[in-house]
PDB file of C-alpha atoms in Angstrom:
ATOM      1  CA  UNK A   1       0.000   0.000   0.000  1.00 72.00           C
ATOM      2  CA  UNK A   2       1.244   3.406  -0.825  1.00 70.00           C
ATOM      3  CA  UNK A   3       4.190   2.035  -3.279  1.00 84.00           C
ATOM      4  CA  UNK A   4       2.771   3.879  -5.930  1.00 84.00           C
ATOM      5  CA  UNK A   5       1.208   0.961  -8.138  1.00 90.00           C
ATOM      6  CA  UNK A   6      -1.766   3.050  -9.338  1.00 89.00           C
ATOM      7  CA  UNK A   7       0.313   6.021 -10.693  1.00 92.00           C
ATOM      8  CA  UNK A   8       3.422   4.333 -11.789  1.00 95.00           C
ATOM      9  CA  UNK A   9       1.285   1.662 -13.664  1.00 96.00           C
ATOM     10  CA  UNK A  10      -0.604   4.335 -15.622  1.00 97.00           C
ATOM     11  CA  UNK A  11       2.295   6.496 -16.445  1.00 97.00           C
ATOM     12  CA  UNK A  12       4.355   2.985 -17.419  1.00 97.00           C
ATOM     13  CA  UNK A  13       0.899   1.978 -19.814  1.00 98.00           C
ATOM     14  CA  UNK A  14       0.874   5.416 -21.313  1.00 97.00           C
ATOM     15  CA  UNK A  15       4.679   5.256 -22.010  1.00 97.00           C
ATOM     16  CA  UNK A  16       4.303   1.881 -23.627  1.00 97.00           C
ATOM     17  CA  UNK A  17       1.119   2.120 -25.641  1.00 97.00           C
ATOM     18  CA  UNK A  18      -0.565  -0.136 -23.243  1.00 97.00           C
ATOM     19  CA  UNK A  19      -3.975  -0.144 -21.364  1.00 96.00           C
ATOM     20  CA  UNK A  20      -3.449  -0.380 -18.390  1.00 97.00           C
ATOM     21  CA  UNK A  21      -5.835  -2.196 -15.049  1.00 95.00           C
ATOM     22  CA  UNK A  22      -6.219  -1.360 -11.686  1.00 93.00           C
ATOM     23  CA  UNK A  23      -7.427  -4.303 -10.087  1.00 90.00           C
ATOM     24  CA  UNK A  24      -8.812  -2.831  -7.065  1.00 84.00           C
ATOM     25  CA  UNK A  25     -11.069  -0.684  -9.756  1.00 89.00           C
ATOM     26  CA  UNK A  26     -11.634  -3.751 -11.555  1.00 88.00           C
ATOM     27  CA  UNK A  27     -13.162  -5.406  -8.153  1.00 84.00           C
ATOM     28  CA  UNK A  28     -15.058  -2.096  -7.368  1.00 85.00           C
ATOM     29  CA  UNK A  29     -16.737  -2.549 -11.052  1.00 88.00           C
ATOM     30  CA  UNK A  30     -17.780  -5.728 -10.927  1.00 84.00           C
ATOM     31  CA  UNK A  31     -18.927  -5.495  -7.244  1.00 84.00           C
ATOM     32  CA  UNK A  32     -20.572  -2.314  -7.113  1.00 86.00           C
ATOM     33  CA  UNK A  33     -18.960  -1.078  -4.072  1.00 84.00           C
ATOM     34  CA  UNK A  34     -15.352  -0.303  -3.510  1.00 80.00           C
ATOM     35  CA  UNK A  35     -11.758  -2.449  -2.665  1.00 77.00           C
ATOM     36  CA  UNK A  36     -12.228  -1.790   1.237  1.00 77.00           C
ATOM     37  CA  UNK A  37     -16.301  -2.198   1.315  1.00 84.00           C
ATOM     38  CA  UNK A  38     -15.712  -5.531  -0.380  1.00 83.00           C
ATOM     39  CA  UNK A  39     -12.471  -6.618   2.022  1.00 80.00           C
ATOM     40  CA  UNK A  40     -14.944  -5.586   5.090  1.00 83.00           C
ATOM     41  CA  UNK A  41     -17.940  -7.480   4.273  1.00 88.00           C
ATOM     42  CA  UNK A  42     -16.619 -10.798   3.050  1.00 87.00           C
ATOM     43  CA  UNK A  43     -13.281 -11.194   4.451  1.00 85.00           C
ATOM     44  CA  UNK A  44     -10.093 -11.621   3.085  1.00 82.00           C
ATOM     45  CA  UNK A  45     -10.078 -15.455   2.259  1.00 86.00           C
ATOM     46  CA  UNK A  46     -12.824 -14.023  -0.297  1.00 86.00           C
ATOM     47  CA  UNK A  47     -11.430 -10.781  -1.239  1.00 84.00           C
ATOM     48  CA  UNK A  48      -8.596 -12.865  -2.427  1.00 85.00           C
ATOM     49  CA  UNK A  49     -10.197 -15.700  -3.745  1.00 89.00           C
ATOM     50  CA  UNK A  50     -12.325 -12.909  -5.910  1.00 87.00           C
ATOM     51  CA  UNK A  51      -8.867 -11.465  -6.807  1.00 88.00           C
ATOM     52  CA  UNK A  52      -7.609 -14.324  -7.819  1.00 91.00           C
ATOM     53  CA  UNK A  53     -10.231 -14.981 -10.668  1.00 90.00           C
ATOM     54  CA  UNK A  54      -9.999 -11.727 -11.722  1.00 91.00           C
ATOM     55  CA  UNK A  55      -6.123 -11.509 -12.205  1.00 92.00           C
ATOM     56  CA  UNK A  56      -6.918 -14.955 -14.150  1.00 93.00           C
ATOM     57  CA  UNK A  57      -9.056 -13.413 -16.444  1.00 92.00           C
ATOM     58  CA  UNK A  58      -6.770 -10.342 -16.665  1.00 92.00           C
ATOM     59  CA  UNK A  59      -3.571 -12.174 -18.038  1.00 92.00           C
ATOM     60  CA  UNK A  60      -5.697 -14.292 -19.930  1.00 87.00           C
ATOM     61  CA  UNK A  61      -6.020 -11.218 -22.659  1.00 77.00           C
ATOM     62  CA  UNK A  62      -4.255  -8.728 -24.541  1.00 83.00           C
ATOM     63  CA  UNK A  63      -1.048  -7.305 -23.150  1.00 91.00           C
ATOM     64  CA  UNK A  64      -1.511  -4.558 -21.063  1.00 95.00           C
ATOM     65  CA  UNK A  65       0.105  -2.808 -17.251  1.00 97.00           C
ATOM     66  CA  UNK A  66      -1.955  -4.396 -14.427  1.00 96.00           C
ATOM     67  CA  UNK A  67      -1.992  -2.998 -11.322  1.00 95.00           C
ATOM     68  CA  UNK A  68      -2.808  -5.456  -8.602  1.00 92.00           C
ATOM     69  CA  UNK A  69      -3.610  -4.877  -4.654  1.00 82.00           C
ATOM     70  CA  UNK A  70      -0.769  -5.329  -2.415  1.00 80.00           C
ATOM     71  CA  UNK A  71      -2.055  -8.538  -0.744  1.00 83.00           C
ATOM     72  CA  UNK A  72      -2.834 -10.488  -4.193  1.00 89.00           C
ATOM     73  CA  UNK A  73       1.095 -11.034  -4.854  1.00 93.00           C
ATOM     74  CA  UNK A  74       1.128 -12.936  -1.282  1.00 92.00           C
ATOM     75  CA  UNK A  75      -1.383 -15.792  -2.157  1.00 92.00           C
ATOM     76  CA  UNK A  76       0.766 -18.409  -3.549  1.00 94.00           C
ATOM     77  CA  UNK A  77      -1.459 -19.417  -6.328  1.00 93.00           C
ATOM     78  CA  UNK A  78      -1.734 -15.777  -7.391  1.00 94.00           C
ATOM     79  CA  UNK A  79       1.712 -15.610  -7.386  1.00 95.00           C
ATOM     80  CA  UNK A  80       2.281 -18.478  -9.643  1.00 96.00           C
ATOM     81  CA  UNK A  81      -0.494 -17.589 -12.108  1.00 94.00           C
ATOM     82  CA  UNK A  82       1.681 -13.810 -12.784  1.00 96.00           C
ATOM     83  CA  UNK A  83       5.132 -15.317 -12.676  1.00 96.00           C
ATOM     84  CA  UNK A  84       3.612 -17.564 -15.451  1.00 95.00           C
ATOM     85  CA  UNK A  85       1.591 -15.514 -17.671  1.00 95.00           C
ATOM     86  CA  UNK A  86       3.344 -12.056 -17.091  1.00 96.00           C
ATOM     87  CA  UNK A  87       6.373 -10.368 -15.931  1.00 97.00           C
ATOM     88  CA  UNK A  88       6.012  -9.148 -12.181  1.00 97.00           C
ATOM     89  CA  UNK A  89       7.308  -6.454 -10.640  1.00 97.00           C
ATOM     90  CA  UNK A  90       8.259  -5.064  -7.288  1.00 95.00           C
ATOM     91  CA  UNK A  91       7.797  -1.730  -6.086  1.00 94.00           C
ATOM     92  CA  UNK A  92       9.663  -1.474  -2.875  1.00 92.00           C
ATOM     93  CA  UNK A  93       9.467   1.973  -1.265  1.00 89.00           C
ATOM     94  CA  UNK A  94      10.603   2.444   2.366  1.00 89.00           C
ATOM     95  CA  UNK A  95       8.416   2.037   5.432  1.00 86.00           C
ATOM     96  CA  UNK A  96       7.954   5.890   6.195  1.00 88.00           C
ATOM     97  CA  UNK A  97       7.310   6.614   2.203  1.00 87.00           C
ATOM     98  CA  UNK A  98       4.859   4.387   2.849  1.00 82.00           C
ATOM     99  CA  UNK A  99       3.540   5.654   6.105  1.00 85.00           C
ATOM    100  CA  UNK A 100       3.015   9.322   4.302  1.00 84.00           C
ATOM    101  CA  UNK A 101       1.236   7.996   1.255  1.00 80.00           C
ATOM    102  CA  UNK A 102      -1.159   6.338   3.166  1.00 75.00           C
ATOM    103  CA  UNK A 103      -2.034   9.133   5.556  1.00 75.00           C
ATOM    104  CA  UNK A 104      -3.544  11.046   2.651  1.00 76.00           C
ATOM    105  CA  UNK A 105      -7.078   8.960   2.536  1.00 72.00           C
ATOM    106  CA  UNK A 106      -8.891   6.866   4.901  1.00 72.00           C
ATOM    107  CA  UNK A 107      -9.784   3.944   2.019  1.00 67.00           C
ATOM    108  CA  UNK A 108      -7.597   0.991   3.522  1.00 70.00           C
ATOM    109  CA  UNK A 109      -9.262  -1.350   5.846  1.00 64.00           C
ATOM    110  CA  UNK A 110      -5.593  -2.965   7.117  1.00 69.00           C
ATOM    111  CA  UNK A 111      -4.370   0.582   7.884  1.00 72.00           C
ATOM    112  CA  UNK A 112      -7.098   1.415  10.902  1.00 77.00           C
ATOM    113  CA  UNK A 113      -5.075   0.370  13.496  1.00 79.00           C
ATOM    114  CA  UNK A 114      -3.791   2.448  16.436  1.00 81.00           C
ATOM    115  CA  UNK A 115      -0.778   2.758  14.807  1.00 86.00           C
ATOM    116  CA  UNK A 116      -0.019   1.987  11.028  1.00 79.00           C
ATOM    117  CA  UNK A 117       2.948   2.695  10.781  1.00 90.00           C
ATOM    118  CA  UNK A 118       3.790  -0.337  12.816  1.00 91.00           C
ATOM    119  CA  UNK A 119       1.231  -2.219  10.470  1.00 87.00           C
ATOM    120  CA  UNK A 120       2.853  -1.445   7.565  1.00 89.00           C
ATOM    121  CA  UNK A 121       6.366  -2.854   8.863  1.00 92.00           C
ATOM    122  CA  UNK A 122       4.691  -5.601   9.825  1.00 91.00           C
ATOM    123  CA  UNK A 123       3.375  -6.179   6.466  1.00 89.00           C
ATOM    124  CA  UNK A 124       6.228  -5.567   4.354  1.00 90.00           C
ATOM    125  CA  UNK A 125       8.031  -7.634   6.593  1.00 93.00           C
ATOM    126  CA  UNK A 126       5.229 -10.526   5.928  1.00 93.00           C
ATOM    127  CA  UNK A 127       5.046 -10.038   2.731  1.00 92.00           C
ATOM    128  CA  UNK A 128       8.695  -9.331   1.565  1.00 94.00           C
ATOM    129  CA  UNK A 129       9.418 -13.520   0.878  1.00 96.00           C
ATOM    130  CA  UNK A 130       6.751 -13.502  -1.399  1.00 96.00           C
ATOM    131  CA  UNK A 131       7.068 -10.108  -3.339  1.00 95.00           C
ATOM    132  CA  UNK A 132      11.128 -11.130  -3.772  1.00 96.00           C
ATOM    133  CA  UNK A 133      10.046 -13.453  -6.193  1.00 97.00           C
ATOM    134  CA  UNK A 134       8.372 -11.244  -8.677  1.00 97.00           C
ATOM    135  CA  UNK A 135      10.714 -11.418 -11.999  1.00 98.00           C
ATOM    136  CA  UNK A 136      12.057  -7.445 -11.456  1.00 98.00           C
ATOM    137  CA  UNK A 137      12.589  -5.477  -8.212  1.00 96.00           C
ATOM    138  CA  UNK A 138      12.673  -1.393  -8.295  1.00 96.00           C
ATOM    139  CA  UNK A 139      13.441   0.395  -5.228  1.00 91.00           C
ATOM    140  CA  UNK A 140      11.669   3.609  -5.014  1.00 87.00           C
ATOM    141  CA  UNK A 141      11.238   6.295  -2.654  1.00 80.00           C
ATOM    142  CA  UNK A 142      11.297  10.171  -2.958  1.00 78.00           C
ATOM    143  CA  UNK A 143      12.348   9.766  -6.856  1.00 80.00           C
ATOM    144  CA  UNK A 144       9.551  10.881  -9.360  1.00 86.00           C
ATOM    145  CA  UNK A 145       6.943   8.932 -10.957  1.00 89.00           C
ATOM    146  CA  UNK A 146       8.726   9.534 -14.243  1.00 92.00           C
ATOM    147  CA  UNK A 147      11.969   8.412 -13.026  1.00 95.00           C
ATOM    148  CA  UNK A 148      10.471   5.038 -11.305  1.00 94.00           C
ATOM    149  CA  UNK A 149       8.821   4.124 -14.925  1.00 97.00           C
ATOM    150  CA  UNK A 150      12.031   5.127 -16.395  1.00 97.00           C
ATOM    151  CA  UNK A 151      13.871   2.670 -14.423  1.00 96.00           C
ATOM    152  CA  UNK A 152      11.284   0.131 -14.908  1.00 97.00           C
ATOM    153  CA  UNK A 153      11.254   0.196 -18.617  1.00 97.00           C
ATOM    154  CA  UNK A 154      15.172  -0.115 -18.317  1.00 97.00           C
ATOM    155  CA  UNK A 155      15.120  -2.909 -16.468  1.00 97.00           C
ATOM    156  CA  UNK A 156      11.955  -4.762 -18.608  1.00 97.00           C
ATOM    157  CA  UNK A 157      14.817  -4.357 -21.476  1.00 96.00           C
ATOM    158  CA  UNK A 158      17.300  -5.981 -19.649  1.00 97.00           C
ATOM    159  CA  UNK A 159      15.022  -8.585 -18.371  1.00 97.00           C
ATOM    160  CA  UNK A 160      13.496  -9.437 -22.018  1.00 94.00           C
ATOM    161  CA  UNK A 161      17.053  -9.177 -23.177  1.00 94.00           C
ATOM    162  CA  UNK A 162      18.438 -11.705 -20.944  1.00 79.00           C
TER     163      UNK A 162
END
């Protein structure tokens, strides 16, 4: 949460000629009530089963940026069905970064704790195994937008390359 998936995603889509998915809004669409409301009401053994099939019919098409929720990169089946049908990446931005990003909007159900900062360590700290296997890794922090797709297009080169 807060890595900058949304933005950087677009901005990466435009600069490639791709269309691009949020998967969040995707969820929101088809559910007809947002991320969080749908997190809250069912769970998140749901949310992510829901997730799941969605992802599945999102790399299932035309090539295009996908953005997907922080948590969907953690289930293990999830994992394996982007590592196989699409080149992952990692946006890894510093706890703090984080921390700021977040503050902005009240929209994340994980993040209403007495102290989120803390949850957020936690989390990345959960969650860091999993996200380590996604084909490319990008640190970024106070860096632009512009910079962070710059770096990521480098690096897709490299990785296509290799």
């Amino acid at each position: 949460m807060g890595a900058g998936k949304s933005t950087v995603g677009k901005r990466l889509a435009k600069r490639l000629g791709l269309p691009f998915v949020d998967s969040d809004s995707a969820i929101e669409d088809a559910a007809g009530f947002s991320a969080a409301e749908v997190y809250e009401r069912f769970g998140e053994k749901d949310f992510r089963d829901g997730e799941r099939r969605l992802v599945a019919r999102l790399v299932d098409g035309r090539v295009g940026v996908i953005a997907t929720g922080g948590g969907a990169f953690v289930d293990p089946r999830t994992r394996e069905l982007l590592n196989q049908r699409a080149i992952t990446i990692w946006l890894d931005a510093p706890v703090d970064i984080l921390r700021e990003r977040t503050s902005r909007r009240d929209t994340r159900p994980l993040l209403r704790t007495p102290d989120p900062k803390a949850t957020l360590s936690r989390l990345a700290d959960e969650r860091r195994a999993s996200y380590a296997e996604a084909h490319i890794h990008i640190r970024s922090g106070i860096q632009g937008h512009g910079e962070v797709v710059d770096r990521i297009i480098d690096a897709l080169a490299e990785h296509l390359s290799a």
